[in-house]
Short mmCIF file of C-alpha atoms and ligand atoms in Angstrom, two decimals:
data_model
loop_
_atom_site.label_atom_id
_atom_site.label_comp_id
_atom_site.label_asym_id
_atom_site.label_seq_id
_atom_site.Cartn_x
_atom_site.Cartn_y
_atom_site.Cartn_z
CA MET A 1 14.89 -13.64 -23.03
CA LYS A 2 13.00 -14.71 -19.92
CA GLN A 3 9.35 -13.64 -19.84
CA TYR A 4 8.14 -11.46 -17.00
CA SER A 5 4.58 -10.93 -15.83
CA TRP A 6 2.90 -7.56 -15.64
CA TRP A 7 3.22 -7.53 -11.84
CA GLN A 8 6.98 -7.96 -12.16
CA LYS A 9 7.89 -5.49 -14.86
CA GLY A 10 5.03 -3.06 -14.25
CA ILE A 11 4.33 -0.20 -11.87
CA ILE A 12 1.37 -0.24 -9.46
CA TYR A 13 -0.49 3.03 -8.90
CA GLN A 14 -2.66 3.16 -5.79
CA ILE A 15 -5.85 5.20 -5.88
CA TYR A 16 -7.83 6.10 -2.79
CA PRO A 17 -11.23 6.20 -4.49
CA ARG A 18 -12.80 8.72 -2.12
CA SER A 19 -10.20 11.25 -3.17
CA TYR A 20 -9.41 10.86 -6.85
CA GLN A 21 -12.28 12.42 -8.79
CA ASP A 22 -15.86 13.17 -7.85
CA SER A 23 -18.18 12.79 -10.83
CA ASN A 24 -21.57 13.25 -9.15
CA GLY A 25 -21.10 16.27 -6.93
CA ASP A 26 -21.29 14.66 -3.50
CA GLY A 27 -17.79 15.69 -2.46
CA ILE A 28 -16.54 12.08 -2.52
CA GLY A 29 -14.62 10.49 -5.38
CA ASP A 30 -16.16 7.60 -7.32
CA LEU A 31 -15.60 4.99 -10.01
CA ALA A 32 -16.96 7.10 -12.85
CA GLY A 33 -14.54 9.81 -11.76
CA ILE A 34 -11.60 7.43 -11.97
CA ARG A 35 -12.81 6.37 -15.40
CA GLN A 36 -12.73 10.00 -16.55
CA ARG A 37 -9.09 10.19 -15.50
CA LEU A 38 -7.79 7.13 -17.31
CA ASP A 39 -6.00 9.21 -19.97
CA TYR A 40 -4.03 10.83 -17.21
CA ILE A 41 -3.28 7.53 -15.49
CA GLN A 42 -2.11 6.06 -18.73
CA SER A 43 0.11 9.08 -19.33
CA LEU A 44 1.97 8.14 -16.14
CA ASN A 45 3.22 4.92 -17.80
CA VAL A 46 1.95 2.84 -14.91
CA ASP A 47 0.67 -0.67 -15.52
CA ALA A 48 -1.82 -1.50 -12.78
CA ILE A 49 -4.30 0.45 -10.72
CA TRP A 50 -4.94 -0.69 -7.16
CA LEU A 51 -8.14 0.68 -5.67
CA SER A 52 -8.57 0.91 -1.91
CA PRO A 53 -11.90 -0.76 -0.95
CA ILE A 54 -14.94 0.05 -3.04
CA TYR A 55 -17.38 -2.30 -1.29
CA PRO A 56 -20.54 -1.41 0.62
CA SER A 57 -19.42 -0.17 4.00
CA PRO A 58 -20.68 2.00 6.84
CA MET A 59 -17.25 3.68 6.48
CA HIS A 60 -16.17 3.47 10.09
CA ASP A 61 -12.70 2.79 8.67
CA PHE A 62 -13.37 4.28 5.25
CA GLY A 63 -14.17 1.06 3.47
CA TYR A 64 -11.86 -1.28 5.38
CA ASP A 65 -15.04 -2.28 7.20
CA VAL A 66 -16.71 -4.34 4.48
CA ALA A 67 -20.44 -5.03 4.70
CA ASP A 68 -20.67 -6.99 1.44
CA TYR A 69 -17.66 -8.42 -0.38
CA CYS A 70 -19.43 -8.87 -3.71
CA GLU A 71 -21.04 -5.50 -4.30
CA VAL A 72 -20.09 -1.90 -5.01
CA ASN A 73 -20.74 0.86 -2.50
CA PRO A 74 -23.37 3.26 -3.89
CA ILE A 75 -21.07 6.11 -2.82
CA PHE A 76 -18.69 4.93 -5.53
CA GLY A 77 -21.28 3.87 -8.11
CA ASP A 78 -22.71 0.48 -8.98
CA MET A 79 -21.61 -2.78 -10.54
CA ALA A 80 -22.17 -1.35 -14.02
CA ASP A 81 -19.70 1.44 -13.22
CA LEU A 82 -17.19 -1.10 -12.02
CA ASP A 83 -17.67 -3.22 -15.15
CA ALA A 84 -17.25 -0.17 -17.37
CA LEU A 85 -14.12 0.88 -15.52
CA LEU A 86 -12.64 -2.60 -15.76
CA GLU A 87 -13.40 -2.76 -19.46
CA ASP A 88 -11.76 0.60 -20.13
CA ILE A 89 -8.76 -0.30 -18.02
CA HIS A 90 -8.28 -3.54 -19.92
CA ALA A 91 -8.83 -1.84 -23.27
CA ARG A 92 -5.83 0.33 -22.42
CA GLY A 93 -3.70 -2.67 -21.57
CA LEU A 94 -3.76 -1.81 -17.86
CA LYS A 95 -4.65 -4.08 -14.94
CA LEU A 96 -7.05 -3.59 -12.05
CA VAL A 97 -6.22 -4.75 -8.53
CA LEU A 98 -8.86 -4.61 -5.79
CA ASP A 99 -8.34 -4.41 -2.08
CA LEU A 100 -9.43 -7.55 -0.26
CA VAL A 101 -10.09 -7.24 3.47
CA PRO A 102 -10.36 -10.80 4.78
CA ASN A 103 -9.21 -10.36 8.40
CA HIS A 104 -12.34 -8.56 9.53
CA THR A 105 -15.76 -7.57 8.27
CA SER A 106 -18.00 -4.67 9.12
CA ASP A 107 -20.28 -5.28 12.09
CA GLU A 108 -23.06 -4.72 9.54
CA HIS A 109 -21.98 -7.67 7.41
CA ARG A 110 -24.70 -10.32 7.46
CA TRP A 111 -22.25 -12.88 8.86
CA PHE A 112 -21.66 -10.76 11.94
CA VAL A 113 -25.30 -9.77 12.29
CA GLU A 114 -26.06 -13.49 12.54
CA SER A 115 -23.06 -14.22 14.72
CA ARG A 116 -23.96 -11.67 17.33
CA SER A 117 -27.66 -12.61 17.36
CA SER A 118 -27.24 -15.55 19.78
CA ARG A 119 -24.60 -17.79 21.27
CA ASP A 120 -25.93 -20.79 19.38
CA ASN A 121 -26.24 -19.18 15.97
CA PRO A 122 -24.42 -21.32 13.36
CA LYS A 123 -22.23 -18.30 12.52
CA ARG A 124 -21.36 -17.57 16.16
CA ASP A 125 -17.87 -19.02 15.82
CA TRP A 126 -17.17 -17.34 12.51
CA TYR A 127 -15.94 -14.54 14.76
CA ILE A 128 -13.85 -14.60 17.93
CA TRP A 129 -16.12 -14.43 20.98
CA ARG A 130 -15.03 -14.97 24.58
CA ASP A 131 -16.45 -14.71 28.06
CA PRO A 132 -15.36 -11.75 30.15
CA ALA A 133 -12.36 -12.14 32.45
CA PRO A 134 -13.31 -12.94 36.08
CA ASP A 135 -13.39 -9.20 36.87
CA GLY A 136 -15.79 -8.59 33.98
CA GLY A 137 -13.11 -6.98 31.82
CA PRO A 138 -11.81 -8.07 28.41
CA PRO A 139 -10.58 -11.67 28.02
CA ASN A 140 -6.92 -10.66 27.62
CA ASN A 141 -4.60 -7.66 27.22
CA TRP A 142 -4.66 -7.35 23.43
CA VAL A 143 -4.91 -3.82 22.08
CA SER A 144 -6.38 -2.21 19.00
CA PHE A 145 -4.19 -0.48 16.43
CA PHE A 146 -6.51 2.46 16.78
CA GLY A 147 -6.24 2.80 20.56
CA GLY A 148 -7.94 1.02 23.47
CA PRO A 149 -8.62 -2.67 24.01
CA ALA A 150 -9.06 -5.09 21.10
CA TRP A 151 -12.29 -6.36 22.66
CA THR A 152 -15.82 -5.00 22.83
CA TYR A 153 -18.50 -6.35 25.14
CA ASP A 154 -21.79 -7.24 23.52
CA GLU A 155 -24.66 -6.89 26.02
CA ARG A 156 -27.03 -9.12 24.10
CA THR A 157 -25.08 -12.33 24.52
CA GLY A 158 -22.79 -11.33 27.39
CA GLN A 159 -19.51 -11.95 25.62
CA TYR A 160 -16.68 -9.93 24.12
CA TYR A 161 -15.68 -10.04 20.45
CA LEU A 162 -12.23 -9.34 19.02
CA HIS A 163 -11.33 -6.41 16.78
CA GLN A 164 -7.80 -5.11 16.25
CA PHE A 165 -9.08 -1.98 14.52
CA VAL A 166 -12.34 -0.10 15.27
CA LYS A 167 -15.04 -1.91 17.18
CA GLN A 168 -17.14 -1.97 14.03
CA GLN A 169 -14.51 -4.29 12.46
CA PRO A 170 -15.01 -7.68 14.16
CA GLU A 171 -12.32 -10.23 13.28
CA LEU A 172 -13.16 -13.41 11.45
CA ASN A 173 -12.15 -16.71 12.97
CA TYR A 174 -10.10 -18.61 10.41
CA ARG A 175 -9.97 -21.61 12.75
CA HIS A 176 -13.64 -22.23 11.87
CA PRO A 177 -13.69 -24.54 8.83
CA ASP A 178 -16.34 -22.56 6.92
CA VAL A 179 -14.77 -19.11 7.04
CA LEU A 180 -11.89 -19.55 4.60
CA PRO A 181 -14.02 -21.26 1.90
CA ALA A 182 -16.50 -18.38 2.16
CA MET A 183 -13.72 -15.83 1.68
CA LEU A 184 -12.26 -17.80 -1.22
CA ASP A 185 -15.66 -17.63 -2.90
CA ASN A 186 -15.59 -13.85 -2.57
CA MET A 187 -12.25 -13.88 -4.34
CA ARG A 188 -13.61 -16.08 -7.12
CA PHE A 189 -16.50 -13.67 -7.62
CA TRP A 190 -14.10 -10.89 -8.62
CA LEU A 191 -11.65 -13.12 -10.45
CA ASP A 192 -14.52 -14.45 -12.56
CA LYS A 193 -15.30 -10.87 -13.45
CA GLY A 194 -11.76 -10.40 -14.70
CA ILE A 195 -10.14 -8.49 -11.84
CA ASP A 196 -6.39 -8.97 -12.13
CA GLY A 197 -5.55 -9.42 -8.50
CA PHE A 198 -5.86 -8.38 -4.90
CA ARG A 199 -3.98 -6.29 -2.43
CA VAL A 200 -4.74 -8.20 0.75
CA ASP A 201 -5.27 -6.16 3.88
CA VAL A 202 -3.29 -7.14 7.02
CA ILE A 203 -2.66 -10.61 5.65
CA TRP A 204 -0.14 -11.36 8.41
CA LEU A 205 -2.80 -10.83 11.08
CA MET A 206 -5.33 -13.37 9.87
CA LEU A 207 -4.68 -15.97 12.57
CA LYS A 208 -4.60 -15.45 16.35
CA ASP A 209 -3.38 -17.58 19.23
CA GLU A 210 -5.94 -20.27 19.93
CA GLN A 211 -5.53 -19.85 23.70
CA LEU A 212 -5.71 -16.06 23.47
CA ARG A 213 -2.68 -15.64 25.71
CA ASP A 214 -1.70 -12.19 26.97
CA GLU A 215 0.98 -10.51 24.90
CA PRO A 216 4.20 -9.52 26.68
CA LEU A 217 5.16 -5.88 27.13
CA ASN A 218 7.56 -4.49 24.54
CA PRO A 219 10.68 -3.24 26.33
CA ASP A 220 11.53 -1.06 23.29
CA TRP A 221 8.23 0.81 23.23
CA ASP A 222 8.75 4.51 22.47
CA GLY A 223 5.84 5.44 24.74
CA ILE A 224 3.88 7.11 21.94
CA ASN A 225 1.60 4.86 19.94
CA PRO A 226 -0.21 2.37 22.25
CA ILE A 227 -0.06 -0.42 19.64
CA GLY A 228 3.71 -0.51 20.19
CA LYS A 229 3.31 -1.26 23.87
CA LEU A 230 3.00 -5.02 23.38
CA GLN A 231 5.02 -7.61 21.50
CA HIS A 232 2.47 -9.01 19.09
CA ILE A 233 3.48 -12.63 19.28
CA TYR A 234 -0.08 -13.94 19.60
CA THR A 235 -1.90 -11.70 17.12
CA GLN A 236 0.56 -11.38 14.24
CA ASN A 237 2.65 -13.61 12.00
CA LEU A 238 1.45 -16.93 13.48
CA PRO A 239 2.94 -19.90 11.59
CA GLY A 240 -0.52 -21.22 10.64
CA VAL A 241 -1.32 -18.08 8.66
CA HIS A 242 0.75 -19.48 5.80
CA ASP A 243 -1.78 -22.28 5.27
CA ILE A 244 -4.50 -19.67 4.78
CA ILE A 245 -2.41 -17.71 2.32
CA ARG A 246 -1.53 -20.85 0.38
CA ALA A 247 -5.24 -21.57 -0.03
CA MET A 248 -5.80 -18.02 -1.28
CA ARG A 249 -2.95 -18.36 -3.74
CA ALA A 250 -4.37 -21.64 -5.00
CA VAL A 251 -7.54 -19.77 -5.94
CA LEU A 252 -5.56 -17.17 -7.89
CA ASP A 253 -3.72 -19.98 -9.61
CA GLU A 254 -7.06 -21.31 -10.91
CA TYR A 255 -6.98 -18.26 -13.22
CA ASP A 256 -4.46 -16.90 -15.73
CA ASP A 257 -1.89 -14.31 -14.72
CA ARG A 258 -3.53 -12.96 -11.55
CA MET A 259 -1.62 -11.47 -8.64
CA MET A 260 -1.78 -11.18 -4.87
CA VAL A 261 0.17 -8.55 -2.97
CA GLY A 262 0.00 -8.89 0.80
CA GLU A 263 0.11 -6.09 3.34
CA ILE A 264 2.80 -7.19 5.81
CA TYR A 265 4.89 -5.10 8.18
CA LEU A 266 7.66 -7.49 9.24
CA PRO A 267 11.46 -7.66 9.19
CA ASN A 268 13.07 -9.30 6.15
CA GLU A 269 13.56 -12.75 7.63
CA ASP A 270 9.83 -13.06 8.40
CA LEU A 271 8.63 -11.08 5.42
CA VAL A 272 10.23 -13.32 2.83
CA LYS A 273 8.41 -16.34 4.25
CA TYR A 274 5.25 -14.86 2.74
CA TYR A 275 6.43 -15.79 -0.75
CA GLY A 276 5.89 -19.36 0.41
CA THR A 277 7.69 -22.35 -1.04
CA ARG A 278 9.24 -22.39 -4.46
CA ARG A 279 7.54 -24.78 -6.86
CA GLU A 280 9.03 -26.74 -9.71
CA ASP A 281 8.12 -24.15 -12.31
CA GLY A 282 9.98 -21.49 -10.31
CA SER A 283 6.85 -19.77 -8.96
CA PHE A 284 6.06 -19.58 -5.26
CA ASP A 285 2.90 -20.73 -3.50
CA GLU A 286 1.92 -17.74 -1.33
CA CYS A 287 2.01 -14.00 -2.14
CA HIS A 288 3.36 -12.96 -5.52
CA LEU A 289 4.53 -9.85 -3.69
CA PRO A 290 4.71 -9.43 0.08
CA PHE A 291 4.74 -5.64 0.36
CA ASN A 292 8.15 -4.27 1.28
CA PHE A 293 7.51 -1.07 3.24
CA GLN A 294 11.06 -0.19 4.23
CA LEU A 295 11.22 3.03 2.24
CA LEU A 296 8.26 4.27 4.28
CA LEU A 297 9.87 3.50 7.59
CA LEU A 298 13.62 3.97 7.35
CA ASP A 299 15.60 7.01 8.38
CA TRP A 300 16.36 8.83 5.16
CA ASP A 301 20.10 8.69 4.86
CA ALA A 302 22.18 7.14 2.13
CA ARG A 303 23.94 4.56 4.29
CA THR A 304 20.77 3.35 5.98
CA VAL A 305 18.92 3.04 2.71
CA ARG A 306 21.81 1.33 0.92
CA ASP A 307 22.20 -1.17 3.76
CA ALA A 308 18.47 -1.83 3.73
CA VAL A 309 18.33 -2.38 -0.02
CA ASP A 310 21.35 -4.68 0.09
CA ALA A 311 19.96 -6.60 3.07
CA TYR A 312 16.56 -7.04 1.41
CA GLU A 313 18.17 -8.20 -1.83
CA ALA A 314 20.27 -10.70 0.16
CA ALA A 315 17.26 -11.96 2.13
CA LEU A 316 15.12 -12.73 -0.92
CA PRO A 317 14.82 -16.42 -1.72
CA GLN A 318 16.20 -17.25 -5.14
CA GLY A 319 13.62 -16.33 -7.76
CA ALA A 320 11.40 -14.32 -5.38
CA TRP A 321 10.40 -11.02 -6.96
CA PRO A 322 11.22 -7.84 -4.97
CA ASN A 323 9.00 -4.78 -4.58
CA TRP A 324 9.21 -1.28 -3.11
CA VAL A 325 6.59 1.12 -1.78
CA LEU A 326 7.05 4.86 -1.33
CA GLY A 327 3.68 5.93 0.01
CA ASN A 328 0.24 4.69 0.90
CA HIS A 329 -3.01 5.76 2.53
CA ASP A 330 -1.69 4.90 6.00
CA ARG A 331 1.57 6.86 5.97
CA HIS A 332 2.40 10.52 5.83
CA ARG A 333 3.14 11.83 2.35
CA VAL A 334 6.70 11.26 1.18
CA ALA A 335 7.07 14.92 0.15
CA SER A 336 6.20 15.95 3.71
CA ARG A 337 8.46 13.40 5.32
CA LEU A 338 11.49 14.19 3.17
CA GLY A 339 10.81 17.60 1.65
CA GLN A 340 10.23 18.31 -2.03
CA ALA A 341 13.89 18.08 -3.04
CA GLN A 342 14.42 14.63 -1.51
CA ALA A 343 11.01 13.47 -2.73
CA ARG A 344 12.46 13.78 -6.22
CA VAL A 345 15.44 11.69 -5.22
CA ALA A 346 13.02 9.18 -3.67
CA ASN A 347 11.06 8.95 -6.91
CA ILE A 348 14.26 8.16 -8.80
CA LEU A 349 15.09 5.52 -6.21
CA LEU A 350 11.64 3.90 -6.39
CA MET A 351 11.66 3.79 -10.18
CA THR A 352 15.20 2.45 -10.54
CA LEU A 353 15.44 -0.17 -7.81
CA ARG A 354 14.98 -3.80 -8.73
CA GLY A 355 11.41 -4.88 -8.13
CA THR A 356 7.84 -3.73 -8.63
CA PRO A 357 7.27 -0.13 -7.53
CA THR A 358 3.99 0.83 -5.87
CA ASN A 359 3.20 4.46 -5.56
CA TYR A 360 0.34 6.41 -4.16
CA TYR A 361 -1.76 8.88 -6.14
CA GLY A 362 -0.46 12.43 -5.91
CA GLU A 363 3.15 11.43 -5.27
CA GLU A 364 3.80 12.11 -8.93
CA ILE A 365 3.12 15.80 -8.28
CA GLY A 366 4.67 15.90 -4.82
CA MET A 367 1.41 16.21 -2.90
CA GLU A 368 2.05 16.95 0.75
CA ASN A 369 0.15 16.21 3.95
CA VAL A 370 -2.75 18.60 4.26
CA PRO A 371 -3.36 20.12 7.70
CA ILE A 372 -6.83 19.00 8.80
CA PRO A 373 -8.91 21.47 10.82
CA PRO A 374 -10.40 19.78 13.92
CA GLU A 375 -13.93 19.78 12.52
CA PHE A 376 -12.77 17.74 9.51
CA ILE A 377 -10.82 15.06 11.39
CA GLN A 378 -12.47 11.72 10.67
CA ASP A 379 -9.86 8.98 10.68
CA PRO A 380 -10.59 6.71 13.68
CA PRO A 381 -7.08 6.53 15.20
CA ALA A 382 -6.98 10.34 15.24
CA VAL A 383 -10.52 10.64 16.61
CA ASN A 384 -9.85 8.03 19.33
CA GLN A 385 -6.44 9.36 20.33
CA PRO A 386 -6.56 13.15 19.97
CA GLU A 387 -3.28 13.64 21.87
CA ILE A 388 -1.35 11.77 19.15
CA ALA A 389 -3.67 12.61 16.24
CA HIS A 390 -0.84 14.39 14.41
CA ILE A 391 1.16 11.16 14.45
CA VAL A 392 -1.46 8.48 13.88
CA GLY A 393 -4.13 10.38 11.93
CA ARG A 394 -4.25 9.46 8.24
CA ASP A 395 -6.57 12.16 6.89
CA PRO A 396 -3.63 14.42 5.83
CA GLU A 397 -2.45 11.89 3.22
CA ARG A 398 -5.94 11.09 1.93
CA THR A 399 -6.99 14.48 0.61
CA PRO A 400 -8.44 15.12 -2.86
CA MET A 401 -6.21 14.86 -5.91
CA GLN A 402 -4.99 18.26 -7.08
CA TRP A 403 -5.87 18.45 -10.75
CA ASP A 404 -5.84 22.15 -11.55
CA ALA A 405 -6.18 25.65 -10.12
CA SER A 406 -9.99 25.76 -10.30
CA PRO A 407 -12.12 25.61 -7.12
CA HIS A 408 -11.39 22.43 -5.12
CA ALA A 409 -8.57 21.72 -7.58
CA GLY A 410 -10.98 20.23 -10.11
CA PHE A 411 -11.79 17.37 -7.74
CA THR A 412 -15.45 18.28 -7.38
CA GLU A 413 -17.93 21.00 -8.27
CA GLU A 414 -17.50 24.50 -6.92
CA ALA A 415 -20.57 24.51 -4.69
CA VAL A 416 -19.65 21.24 -3.01
CA ILE A 417 -17.58 20.77 0.13
CA PRO A 418 -15.06 17.97 -0.49
CA TRP A 419 -14.97 15.28 2.18
CA LEU A 420 -11.45 16.39 3.14
CA PRO A 421 -10.01 19.85 2.53
CA LEU A 422 -7.55 20.89 -0.16
CA PRO A 423 -4.23 22.50 0.83
CA ALA A 424 -3.76 26.26 0.63
CA ASP A 425 -1.22 25.89 -2.19
CA TYR A 426 -3.18 23.66 -4.57
CA GLN A 427 -3.31 26.45 -7.13
CA THR A 428 0.42 26.17 -7.59
CA ARG A 429 0.81 22.42 -7.03
CA ASN A 430 -1.47 20.57 -9.39
CA VAL A 431 -1.38 18.39 -12.48
CA ARG A 432 -2.20 21.15 -14.97
CA GLN A 433 0.49 23.48 -13.66
CA GLN A 434 3.08 20.70 -13.65
CA GLU A 435 2.23 19.61 -17.16
CA GLU A 436 3.22 23.08 -18.28
CA ASP A 437 6.45 23.20 -16.31
CA PRO A 438 9.18 21.19 -18.07
CA THR A 439 11.11 20.72 -14.81
CA SER A 440 8.16 19.67 -12.62
CA MET A 441 7.97 16.61 -10.43
CA LEU A 442 5.32 15.25 -12.79
CA ASN A 443 7.68 15.50 -15.73
CA LEU A 444 10.43 13.86 -13.70
CA TYR A 445 8.03 11.06 -12.79
CA ARG A 446 6.96 10.52 -16.39
CA SER A 447 10.53 10.47 -17.65
CA LEU A 448 11.40 7.86 -15.04
CA THR A 449 8.45 5.61 -15.73
CA LYS A 450 8.96 5.88 -19.47
CA LEU A 451 12.63 5.01 -19.17
CA ARG A 452 11.89 2.12 -16.84
CA ARG A 453 9.37 0.72 -19.26
CA SER A 454 11.68 0.92 -22.25
CA GLU A 455 14.88 -0.34 -20.64
CA PRO A 456 15.05 -4.01 -19.60
CA ALA A 457 17.92 -3.35 -17.17
CA LEU A 458 15.69 -0.99 -15.18
CA ALA A 459 12.47 -2.96 -15.50
CA VAL A 460 13.80 -6.42 -14.68
CA GLY A 461 17.60 -6.32 -14.56
CA ASP A 462 20.04 -7.08 -11.76
CA TYR A 463 20.99 -4.70 -8.98
CA ALA A 464 24.40 -4.11 -7.40
CA SER A 465 25.31 -1.27 -5.06
CA VAL A 466 28.49 0.70 -5.64
CA ASP A 467 30.83 2.47 -3.21
CA ALA A 468 30.52 6.14 -4.01
CA GLY A 469 33.02 7.36 -1.44
CA ALA A 470 30.70 9.95 0.14
CA ALA A 471 28.48 9.22 3.13
CA ASP A 472 25.54 11.09 1.61
CA VAL A 473 25.61 9.27 -1.70
CA PHE A 474 23.94 5.99 -2.59
CA ALA A 475 24.93 4.58 -5.98
CA TYR A 476 24.06 1.35 -7.75
CA GLN A 477 24.09 -0.32 -11.13
CA ARG A 478 21.33 -2.04 -13.03
CA THR A 479 22.25 -4.49 -15.74
CA ALA A 480 20.60 -7.05 -17.99
CA PRO A 481 22.19 -9.30 -20.57
CA GLY A 482 22.32 -7.72 -24.00
CA ALA A 483 20.72 -4.46 -22.79
CA ASN A 484 21.93 -0.96 -21.86
CA ALA A 485 23.35 -0.80 -18.35
CA PHE A 486 22.54 2.03 -15.94
CA LEU A 487 24.26 3.71 -13.05
CA ILE A 488 22.15 5.59 -10.52
CA VAL A 489 23.77 8.13 -8.21
CA LEU A 490 21.66 9.71 -5.48
CA ASN A 491 22.72 12.49 -3.16
CA PHE A 492 20.62 12.21 0.00
CA GLY A 493 22.28 15.25 1.50
CA GLU A 494 22.12 19.01 1.50
CA GLN A 495 25.70 19.39 0.35
CA SER A 496 27.31 19.07 -3.05
CA HIS A 497 29.95 16.37 -3.60
CA THR A 498 32.59 15.55 -6.13
CA ILE A 499 32.93 11.80 -6.41
CA ASN A 500 35.04 9.38 -8.36
CA LEU A 501 33.21 6.53 -10.03
CA SER A 502 35.82 5.86 -12.68
CA GLU A 503 36.02 2.23 -11.64
CA ILE A 504 32.60 1.77 -13.22
CA ALA A 505 33.34 3.70 -16.41
CA THR A 506 35.36 6.71 -17.45
CA GLN A 507 32.31 8.55 -18.72
CA ALA A 508 28.58 8.11 -18.96
CA GLU A 509 25.52 9.78 -20.38
CA VAL A 510 23.06 11.53 -18.06
CA VAL A 511 19.59 10.37 -19.08
CA ILE A 512 17.60 11.75 -16.17
CA ALA A 513 18.53 14.28 -13.51
CA THR A 514 16.35 15.38 -10.58
CA GLY A 515 16.28 18.94 -11.90
CA LEU A 516 15.54 17.79 -15.47
CA LYS A 517 18.15 20.25 -16.68
CA ARG A 518 21.36 18.28 -16.87
CA SER A 519 22.14 16.03 -19.83
CA GLY A 520 25.01 14.91 -22.01
CA THR A 521 28.10 12.83 -21.38
CA VAL A 522 30.11 13.49 -18.24
CA SER A 523 33.34 12.15 -16.92
CA LEU A 524 32.92 9.89 -13.90
CA ASN A 525 36.29 10.47 -12.30
CA ALA A 526 35.26 13.83 -10.89
CA LEU A 527 31.51 13.73 -10.95
CA GLU A 528 29.94 16.83 -9.48
CA LEU A 529 26.77 16.17 -7.65
CA GLU A 530 24.65 19.04 -6.43
CA ALA A 531 22.83 19.03 -3.10
CA ASN A 532 19.73 16.79 -3.29
CA GLU A 533 20.66 15.70 -6.77
CA GLY A 534 19.92 12.32 -8.29
CA LEU A 535 21.29 11.20 -11.65
CA VAL A 536 20.50 8.26 -13.88
CA PHE A 537 23.33 7.41 -16.28
CA ARG A 538 23.33 5.14 -19.26
CA LEU A 539 26.67 3.36 -19.30
C1 LIG B 1 -4.63 -1.69 6.81
C2 LIG B 1 -5.20 -0.63 5.94
O1 LIG B 1 -4.22 -0.21 5.03
C3 LIG B 1 -5.70 0.46 6.83
O2 LIG B 1 -6.07 1.61 6.11
C4 LIG B 1 -6.85 -0.08 7.62
O3 LIG B 1 -7.29 0.89 8.55
C5 LIG B 1 -6.46 -1.34 8.38
N1 LIG B 1 -5.68 -2.24 7.59
C6 LIG B 1 -7.68 -2.10 8.84
O4 LIG B 1 -8.32 -2.69 7.75
#
């Protein structure tokens, strides 16, 4: 049988290091804390851990403002902690993926400190500097994702610099010949250490229009989030960005079995270009996985999701490996978006679709958005845009992991105030409690990941959607030569349905049900599906 790499057959588990486990009583999670929790992580049957940035950073964007690409932030520990974590992860047969943030640095990075020091500094053009417009304002109309203009005026040298996030995140200029080689060296530093890959931050933003032309207004803007006001034709998805990504991939290819997953929010036809060109050996020359965020963004109804899955499958170049994401540190928690009942259905979907699943810590226990009292709000888009903080603020999905019913849910010591608050109900929604409850979300998650790992059809097999005859129901088959076949039937609705799937088989065995109560062989010609029920059948 064909061989698959870990990043194809495995599951990626994202950890937000500030919030997983505090080991030193400062209210912020750290590497030693993650290390203490490896038994748990392994018990989830996941294969790779992706850590959001752990580098030195003044934390204006919680680590996505990197001040040194080749060091560990003392908040999280030191290089010895990282080495020990990596060693333990590898000893368990798991992989470690780091976040790489190449589009921008912190304004405290030595490159920018030099760049801003004078107009003739050799690093001046490592960043994007421009004279003011004739009226003294910013050079063009570009806006920041976090509100306000994408330009900040620097008194010292009388020019503006570009930043599409906070002003402490100046953007590197990949048109300068020395910038990319310097970033590739940062990658080699970690690859030499044995890191298994990178999740690359805003990879589709790395190149900007050379002439810095104004972006046109977006006629479809919903009037809410200012970033949607413009059509980002000069700041995103520029054709030349693919040359940069190809160079990054070439570095990964210098090593064995490493992986690059790119953060890209684009429609299918553009997204799939980030796999690059297919080579003779069947591999591609850009991202191993361009993140597919559709499950985070789509309206949650069976027809929409089925159409999206089918369209994505159809858009993939032959041999390109799919992937699906259910949550991340930038999006509201899936259990809050969909409710607990549908979050279970969503977990079945994620773990049974074709392609690498990425899920976000806490989803396995149905963690919800945590309401953040005003004095705790710290995420820059929420701070900068208080009127839409409830929409754009990301603190609610970044709160401490809920381990048990002890003070602060076992995240930190009792006397310490965690950096973000715990929800009021953590005593009833936590890992310990769910381990004891045979029908918990955690047990559902573990059954799914275990099944996926042991069944080739689910891990790497083909996908085909099936007409279920009810608008609320999405059904599909997974098959692989010489292996058990599976039928997945998901009720996205609040009503029960009786459906006829006898064209697939007359009867089938329930192996997993959302409620973890149903089992045994059932007839498929009058299959009764409860409200919010998902079923995985072995055929
Ligand atoms: C995308 C990251 O996921 C987000 O958290 C961050 O704020 C921006 N990129 C800027 O780095």
